[in-house]
Tab-separated table of C-alpha atoms in Angstrom:
chain	number	residue	atom	x	y	z
A	1	MET	CA	20.291	50.980	13.660
A	2	ARG	CA	16.854	52.630	13.339
A	3	ARG	CA	16.482	51.137	9.845
A	4	ALA	CA	17.291	47.657	11.216
A	5	ALA	CA	14.710	48.225	13.956
A	6	ARG	CA	12.104	49.335	11.411
A	7	GLU	CA	12.830	46.239	9.301
A	8	GLY	CA	12.465	44.109	12.394
A	9	VAL	CA	9.062	45.680	13.098
A	10	ALA	CA	7.983	45.177	9.468
A	11	LEU	CA	9.086	41.606	9.579
A	12	SER	CA	7.339	41.128	12.845
A	13	ARG	CA	4.082	42.562	11.483
A	14	ARG	CA	4.372	40.487	8.323
A	15	SER	CA	5.007	37.314	10.401
A	16	MET	CA	1.965	38.161	12.544
A	17	LEU	CA	-0.230	38.653	9.481
A	18	MET	CA	0.944	35.369	7.964
A	19	ALA	CA	0.397	33.545	11.250
A	20	ALA	CA	-3.123	34.987	11.527
A	21	ALA	CA	-3.946	33.918	7.941
A	22	ALA	CA	-2.563	30.427	8.663
A	23	SER	CA	-4.548	30.077	11.842
A	24	LEU	CA	-7.766	30.895	9.942
A	25	ALA	CA	-6.944	28.246	7.339
A	26	VAL	CA	-5.984	25.488	9.760
A	27	PRO	CA	-9.485	24.121	10.553
A	28	GLY	CA	-10.353	23.609	6.869
A	29	ALA	CA	-6.817	22.315	6.179
A	30	ALA	CA	-7.106	19.891	9.072
A	31	ARG	CA	-10.387	18.550	7.717
A	32	ALA	CA	-8.906	18.207	4.204
A	33	GLN	CA	-5.862	16.443	5.667
A	34	ASP	CA	-8.087	14.028	7.592
A	35	SER	CA	-9.687	12.861	4.364
A	36	TRP	CA	-6.337	12.260	2.610
A	37	PRO	CA	-4.021	9.388	3.541
A	38	PRO	CA	-0.710	10.079	5.324
A	39	VAL	CA	2.508	9.990	3.330
A	40	PHE	CA	4.093	6.535	2.965
A	41	GLU	CA	7.298	6.147	0.958
A	42	ALA	CA	9.674	3.441	-0.142
A	43	GLY	CA	12.940	4.601	-1.756
A	44	ARG	CA	11.777	6.631	-4.754
A	45	SER	CA	8.168	5.405	-4.594
A	46	GLN	CA	5.266	6.822	-2.604
A	47	PHE	CA	1.793	5.459	-1.849
A	48	THR	CA	-0.400	6.685	-4.741
A	49	VAL	CA	-4.134	7.118	-4.424
A	50	VAL	CA	-6.150	5.814	-7.380
A	51	ARG	CA	-9.430	7.176	-8.687
A	52	PRO	CA	-11.988	5.966	-9.491
A	53	ARG	CA	-11.984	3.455	-6.672
A	54	ALA	CA	-12.821	0.130	-8.347
A	55	LEU	CA	-14.195	-2.830	-6.433
A	56	MET	CA	-11.654	-5.618	-5.936
A	57	PRO	CA	-12.633	-8.560	-8.129
A	58	GLN	CA	-12.636	-12.106	-6.826
A	59	LEU	CA	-9.448	-13.832	-7.874
A	60	ARG	CA	-9.271	-17.561	-8.487
A	61	LEU	CA	-5.673	-18.570	-7.685
A	62	GLN	CA	-3.671	-21.557	-6.480
A	63	ASP	CA	-1.590	-21.677	-3.316
A	64	VAL	CA	2.005	-22.918	-3.600
A	65	HIS	CA	0.846	-26.519	-2.984
A	66	GLY	CA	-1.687	-26.487	-5.847
A	67	LYS	CA	-4.892	-25.941	-3.812
A	68	ASP	CA	-7.470	-23.701	-5.452
A	69	VAL	CA	-8.195	-20.504	-3.496
A	70	ILE	CA	-10.672	-17.709	-4.051
A	71	VAL	CA	-9.254	-14.383	-2.829
A	72	THR	CA	-11.625	-11.565	-2.184
A	73	ALA	CA	-11.866	-8.510	0.019
A	74	LYS	CA	-13.564	-9.110	3.347
A	75	PRO	CA	-16.000	-6.433	4.538
A	76	GLY	CA	-14.432	-4.323	7.299
A	77	HIS	CA	-10.879	-5.587	6.508
A	78	ILE	CA	-8.037	-3.996	4.652
A	79	THR	CA	-6.449	-6.213	2.008
A	80	LEU	CA	-2.958	-5.800	0.660
A	81	VAL	CA	-2.671	-7.400	-2.768
A	82	ASN	CA	0.959	-7.798	-3.700
A	83	PHE	CA	2.211	-8.672	-7.184
A	84	TRP	CA	5.737	-10.124	-7.509
A	85	ALA	CA	7.894	-12.133	-9.935
A	86	THR	CA	10.683	-14.705	-9.598
A	87	TRP	CA	13.021	-12.495	-11.673
A	88	CYS	CA	12.491	-9.449	-9.397
A	89	ALA	CA	15.413	-8.606	-7.050
A	90	ALA	CA	13.347	-6.124	-4.994
A	91	CYS	CA	10.769	-8.848	-4.383
A	92	LYS	CA	13.379	-10.663	-2.255
A	93	LEU	CA	13.137	-7.745	0.176
A	94	ASP	CA	9.442	-7.038	-0.219
A	95	LEU	CA	8.042	-10.527	0.446
A	96	PRO	CA	9.829	-10.997	3.788
A	97	MET	CA	8.607	-7.549	4.866
A	98	LEU	CA	5.022	-8.479	4.049
A	99	ALA	CA	5.557	-11.824	5.834
A	100	SER	CA	6.745	-9.903	8.952
A	101	LEU	CA	3.645	-7.772	8.770
A	102	ALA	CA	1.440	-10.865	8.440
A	103	GLY	CA	3.339	-12.504	11.353
A	104	ALA	CA	2.515	-9.563	13.555
A	105	ARG	CA	-1.146	-10.430	13.002
A	106	PRO	CA	-2.466	-6.878	12.637
A	107	ASN	CA	-6.124	-6.295	13.327
A	108	ARG	CA	-8.448	-6.548	10.296
A	109	LEU	CA	-5.699	-6.927	7.699
A	110	ASP	CA	-5.389	-9.606	5.055
A	111	ILE	CA	-2.345	-9.996	2.816
A	112	VAL	CA	-2.113	-11.968	-0.443
A	113	ALA	CA	1.027	-12.249	-2.576
A	114	ILE	CA	0.593	-13.241	-6.217
A	115	CYS	CA	3.401	-14.464	-8.519
A	116	THR	CA	2.948	-12.886	-11.957
A	117	ASP	CA	5.661	-14.422	-14.116
A	118	THR	CA	5.104	-18.168	-13.855
A	119	LYS	CA	2.475	-20.791	-13.072
A	120	ASP	CA	5.192	-23.370	-12.241
A	121	LEU	CA	4.613	-24.146	-8.616
A	122	ARG	CA	8.005	-25.824	-8.204
A	123	LYS	CA	9.788	-22.727	-9.503
A	124	ILE	CA	7.695	-20.544	-7.164
A	125	ARG	CA	8.425	-22.742	-4.143
A	126	ALA	CA	12.154	-22.801	-4.994
A	127	PHE	CA	12.182	-18.943	-5.160
A	128	LEU	CA	10.289	-18.629	-1.858
A	129	GLY	CA	12.412	-21.374	-0.204
A	130	GLY	CA	15.282	-19.032	0.367
A	131	LEU	CA	13.128	-16.278	1.890
A	132	ALA	CA	11.551	-15.847	5.351
A	133	VAL	CA	7.921	-15.925	4.188
A	134	GLN	CA	6.309	-18.602	6.390
A	135	TYR	CA	3.453	-16.252	7.508
A	136	LEU	CA	2.652	-14.979	3.978
A	137	ALA	CA	-0.135	-16.375	1.782
A	138	CYS	CA	1.673	-16.797	-1.583
A	139	HIS	CA	-0.246	-17.754	-4.716
A	140	ALA	CA	0.206	-18.522	-8.361
A	141	ASP	CA	-2.009	-16.971	-11.046
A	142	SER	CA	-2.788	-20.414	-12.500
A	143	TYR	CA	-6.078	-19.405	-14.101
A	144	GLY	CA	-5.113	-15.919	-15.311
A	145	ALA	CA	-7.448	-14.066	-12.927
A	146	ALA	CA	-4.726	-11.697	-11.672
A	147	ALA	CA	-3.493	-11.099	-15.218
A	148	GLU	CA	-7.029	-10.219	-16.245
A	149	ALA	CA	-7.444	-7.935	-13.232
A	150	SER	CA	-4.136	-6.226	-14.069
A	151	THR	CA	-5.717	-4.844	-17.278
A	152	THR	CA	-8.695	-3.353	-15.429
A	153	THR	CA	-8.110	-2.964	-11.667
A	154	PHE	CA	-4.505	-3.602	-10.720
A	155	SER	CA	-2.188	-1.957	-13.223
A	156	LEU	CA	1.317	-3.352	-12.838
A	157	VAL	CA	3.268	-0.094	-13.121
A	158	GLY	CA	6.282	-1.512	-11.295
A	159	MET	CA	7.500	-4.678	-9.674
A	160	PRO	CA	6.910	-5.446	-6.903
A	161	ILE	CA	3.727	-3.527	-6.442
A	162	THR	CA	1.215	-3.637	-3.538
A	163	TYR	CA	-2.332	-2.429	-3.815
A	164	LEU	CA	-4.306	-1.425	-0.706
A	165	VAL	CA	-7.990	-2.375	-0.761
A	166	GLY	CA	-10.028	-0.523	1.862
A	167	THR	CA	-12.660	-1.747	4.254
A	168	SER	CA	-15.390	-1.122	1.659
A	169	GLY	CA	-13.715	-3.556	-0.788
A	170	ARG	CA	-12.541	-0.771	-3.103
A	171	VAL	CA	-8.970	-0.287	-4.348
A	172	GLU	CA	-7.603	2.798	-2.637
A	173	GLY	CA	-4.004	3.032	-3.936
A	174	TYR	CA	-0.662	1.321	-4.499
A	175	ILE	CA	3.018	1.519	-3.732
A	176	THR	CA	5.873	-0.042	-5.696
A	177	GLY	CA	9.142	-1.335	-4.333
A	178	ALA	CA	9.766	-2.751	-0.856
A	179	PRO	CA	8.124	-0.390	1.697
A	180	ASP	CA	8.539	-0.941	5.412
A	181	TRP	CA	4.921	-1.681	6.472
A	182	LEU	CA	6.082	-2.031	10.058
A	183	SER	CA	7.431	1.500	10.189
A	184	PRO	CA	5.426	4.325	11.917
A	185	ALA	CA	4.509	5.687	8.482
A	186	GLY	CA	3.276	2.293	7.360
A	187	ALA	CA	1.285	1.827	10.558
A	188	ARG	CA	-0.259	5.278	10.103
A	189	LEU	CA	-1.362	4.473	6.532
A	190	LEU	CA	-2.925	1.155	7.568
A	191	GLN	CA	-4.712	2.788	10.514
A	192	PHE	CA	-5.989	5.563	8.316
A	193	TYR	CA	-7.712	3.032	6.006
A	194	ARG	CA	-8.992	0.982	8.979
A	195	GLU	CA	-10.850	4.094	10.121
A	196	GLN	CA	-12.377	4.831	6.712
A	197	GLY	CA	-16.002	3.679	6.210
Protein backbone atom coordinates (compact mmCIF):
# COMPACT_ATOMS: atom_id res chain seq x y z
CA MET A 1 0.00 0.00 0.00
CA ARG A 2 2.90 2.37 0.82
CA ARG A 3 4.45 1.58 -2.57
CA ALA A 4 1.18 2.49 -4.27
CA ALA A 5 1.06 5.72 -2.28
CA ARG A 6 4.67 6.53 -3.26
CA GLU A 7 3.86 5.86 -6.95
CA GLY A 8 0.83 8.12 -6.61
CA VAL A 9 3.02 10.89 -5.20
CA ALA A 10 5.61 10.38 -7.95
CA LEU A 11 2.91 10.47 -10.58
CA SER A 12 1.46 13.54 -8.98
CA ARG A 13 4.85 15.32 -8.97
CA ARG A 14 5.48 14.28 -12.58
CA SER A 15 2.04 15.55 -13.60
CA MET A 16 2.70 18.85 -11.83
CA LEU A 17 6.07 19.25 -13.57
CA MET A 18 4.51 18.52 -16.97
CA ALA A 19 1.66 20.94 -16.30
CA ALA A 20 4.14 23.64 -15.25
CA ALA A 21 6.19 23.12 -18.43
CA ALA A 22 3.04 23.20 -20.54
CA SER A 23 1.84 26.41 -18.91
CA LEU A 24 5.17 28.08 -19.72
CA ALA A 25 4.88 26.99 -23.35
CA VAL A 26 1.25 28.05 -23.86
CA PRO A 27 1.76 31.78 -24.64
CA GLY A 28 4.20 31.03 -27.46
CA ALA A 29 2.11 28.09 -28.65
CA ALA A 30 -1.00 30.27 -28.68
CA ARG A 31 0.79 32.87 -30.81
CA ALA A 32 2.05 30.20 -33.21
CA GLN A 33 -1.45 28.70 -33.40
CA ASP A 34 -2.95 32.14 -34.14
CA SER A 35 -0.74 32.43 -37.24
CA TRP A 36 -1.71 28.98 -38.58
CA PRO A 37 -5.15 28.20 -40.02
CA PRO A 38 -7.58 25.98 -38.10
CA VAL A 39 -8.01 22.37 -39.22
CA PHE A 40 -10.61 21.85 -41.95
CA GLU A 41 -11.21 18.35 -43.33
CA ALA A 42 -13.31 16.61 -45.94
CA GLY A 43 -13.26 12.83 -45.84
CA ARG A 44 -9.61 11.90 -46.28
CA SER A 45 -8.60 15.39 -47.36
CA GLN A 46 -7.51 18.34 -45.25
CA PHE A 47 -6.98 22.02 -46.04
CA THR A 48 -3.35 22.26 -47.11
CA VAL A 49 -1.37 25.49 -46.86
CA VAL A 50 0.77 26.32 -49.91
CA ARG A 51 4.08 28.15 -49.92
CA PRO A 52 5.22 30.32 -51.55
CA ARG A 53 1.97 32.27 -51.66
CA ALA A 54 1.56 33.19 -55.34
CA LEU A 55 -0.67 36.04 -56.48
CA MET A 56 -3.89 34.86 -58.09
CA PRO A 57 -3.70 35.60 -61.83
CA GLN A 58 -6.56 37.18 -63.74
CA LEU A 59 -8.57 34.47 -65.44
CA ARG A 60 -10.42 35.11 -68.70
CA LEU A 61 -13.37 32.70 -68.71
CA GLN A 62 -16.90 32.36 -70.07
CA ASP A 63 -20.03 32.00 -67.99
CA VAL A 64 -22.39 29.15 -68.87
CA HIS A 65 -24.28 31.43 -71.29
CA GLY A 66 -21.16 32.34 -73.28
CA LYS A 67 -20.50 35.78 -71.83
CA ASP A 68 -16.81 36.64 -71.33
CA VAL A 69 -15.83 37.22 -67.71
CA ILE A 70 -12.56 38.29 -66.08
CA VAL A 71 -12.17 36.66 -62.67
CA THR A 72 -9.70 38.19 -60.25
CA ALA A 73 -9.23 38.46 -56.50
CA LYS A 74 -10.83 41.55 -54.97
CA PRO A 75 -8.76 43.36 -52.32
CA GLY A 76 -10.11 42.65 -48.85
CA HIS A 77 -12.14 39.65 -50.06
CA ILE A 78 -11.53 35.92 -49.82
CA THR A 79 -11.94 34.08 -53.11
CA LEU A 80 -12.68 30.37 -53.38
CA VAL A 81 -11.57 29.10 -56.80
CA ASN A 82 -13.09 25.69 -57.44
CA PHE A 83 -12.03 23.36 -60.26
CA TRP A 84 -14.44 20.61 -61.31
CA ALA A 85 -15.21 18.30 -64.22
CA THR A 86 -18.34 16.79 -65.77
CA TRP A 87 -16.95 13.25 -65.27
CA CYS A 88 -16.36 13.85 -61.53
CA ALA A 89 -18.84 12.13 -59.17
CA ALA A 90 -17.67 14.07 -56.09
CA CYS A 91 -18.28 17.33 -57.98
CA LYS A 92 -22.02 16.56 -57.82
CA LEU A 93 -21.74 16.94 -54.04
CA ASP A 94 -19.18 19.75 -53.99
CA LEU A 95 -20.88 22.21 -56.36
CA PRO A 96 -24.23 22.30 -54.46
CA MET A 97 -22.29 22.82 -51.20
CA LEU A 98 -20.47 25.78 -52.72
CA ALA A 99 -23.79 27.07 -54.07
CA SER A 100 -25.29 26.86 -50.56
CA LEU A 101 -22.33 28.82 -49.24
CA ALA A 102 -22.79 31.43 -51.97
CA GLY A 103 -26.53 31.57 -51.24
CA ALA A 104 -25.79 32.36 -47.60
CA ARG A 105 -24.07 35.53 -48.88
CA PRO A 106 -21.12 35.46 -46.50
CA ASN A 107 -19.32 38.73 -45.91
CA ARG A 108 -16.37 39.48 -48.21
CA LEU A 109 -16.36 36.09 -49.95
CA ASP A 110 -16.38 35.43 -53.69
CA ILE A 111 -16.75 31.97 -55.20
CA VAL A 112 -15.96 30.90 -58.75
CA ALA A 113 -16.36 27.37 -60.11
CA ILE A 114 -14.42 26.46 -63.26
CA CYS A 115 -15.11 23.41 -65.45
CA THR A 116 -11.79 21.86 -66.47
CA ASP A 117 -12.71 19.04 -68.85
CA THR A 118 -14.79 20.68 -71.57
CA LYS A 119 -15.43 24.01 -73.26
CA ASP A 120 -18.81 22.75 -74.54
CA LEU A 121 -21.28 25.08 -72.80
CA ARG A 122 -24.26 22.83 -73.61
CA LYS A 123 -22.56 19.88 -71.93
CA ILE A 124 -21.70 22.05 -68.91
CA ARG A 125 -25.27 23.38 -68.65
CA ALA A 126 -26.67 19.83 -68.93
CA PHE A 127 -24.38 18.64 -66.10
CA LEU A 128 -25.30 21.59 -63.89
CA GLY A 129 -29.01 21.30 -64.75
CA GLY A 130 -29.53 18.41 -62.37
CA LEU A 131 -27.77 20.15 -59.46
CA ALA A 132 -28.91 22.87 -57.05
CA VAL A 133 -26.35 25.49 -58.09
CA GLN A 134 -28.45 28.58 -58.86
CA TYR A 135 -26.34 30.83 -56.57
CA LEU A 136 -22.98 29.63 -57.88
CA ALA A 137 -20.96 31.43 -60.55
CA CYS A 138 -19.97 28.58 -62.89
CA HIS A 139 -17.57 29.08 -65.78
CA ALA A 140 -15.93 27.35 -68.72
CA ASP A 141 -12.21 27.64 -69.38
CA SER A 142 -12.88 28.63 -72.99
CA TYR A 143 -9.58 30.48 -73.46
CA GLY A 144 -7.29 28.14 -71.51
CA ALA A 145 -6.54 30.66 -68.75
CA ALA A 146 -7.35 28.20 -65.95
CA ALA A 147 -5.40 25.41 -67.67
CA GLU A 148 -2.39 27.72 -67.89
CA ALA A 149 -2.78 28.77 -64.25
CA SER A 150 -2.96 25.09 -63.24
CA THR A 151 0.66 24.67 -64.35
CA THR A 152 1.89 27.58 -62.22
CA THR A 153 -0.54 28.62 -59.49
CA PHE A 154 -3.40 26.13 -59.11
CA SER A 155 -2.03 22.57 -59.27
CA LEU A 156 -4.89 20.16 -59.85
CA VAL A 157 -3.82 17.45 -57.40
CA GLY A 158 -7.37 16.06 -57.12
CA MET A 159 -10.86 16.63 -58.41
CA PRO A 160 -12.75 18.57 -57.29
CA ILE A 161 -10.28 20.95 -55.72
CA THR A 162 -10.92 24.36 -54.15
CA TYR A 163 -8.21 26.95 -53.65
CA LEU A 164 -8.58 29.68 -51.05
CA VAL A 165 -7.20 33.08 -52.06
CA GLY A 166 -6.73 35.42 -49.11
CA THR A 167 -7.58 39.10 -48.70
CA SER A 168 -4.17 40.10 -50.10
CA GLY A 169 -4.91 38.28 -53.38
CA ARG A 170 -2.43 35.48 -52.65
CA VAL A 171 -3.20 31.77 -52.83
CA GLU A 172 -3.20 30.44 -49.26
CA GLY A 173 -4.09 26.76 -49.67
CA TYR A 174 -6.44 24.16 -51.07
CA ILE A 175 -8.71 21.27 -50.18
CA THR A 176 -9.84 18.42 -52.41
CA GLY A 177 -13.15 16.59 -52.29
CA ALA A 178 -16.47 17.99 -51.13
CA PRO A 179 -15.90 19.82 -47.83
CA ASP A 180 -18.77 21.26 -45.82
CA TRP A 181 -17.99 24.99 -45.96
CA LEU A 182 -21.08 25.71 -43.84
CA SER A 183 -19.80 23.56 -40.96
CA PRO A 184 -18.27 25.20 -37.86
CA ALA A 185 -14.79 24.13 -39.07
CA GLY A 186 -15.43 25.67 -42.51
CA ALA A 187 -16.69 28.89 -40.93
CA ARG A 188 -13.60 29.05 -38.68
CA LEU A 189 -11.25 28.66 -41.66
CA LEU A 190 -13.00 31.40 -43.65
CA GLN A 191 -13.04 33.71 -40.62
CA PHE A 192 -9.34 33.07 -40.00
CA TYR A 193 -8.49 34.26 -43.53
CA ARG A 194 -10.90 37.22 -43.32
CA GLU A 195 -8.87 38.42 -40.35
CA GLN A 196 -5.49 38.06 -42.08
CA GLY A 197 -3.97 41.24 -43.53
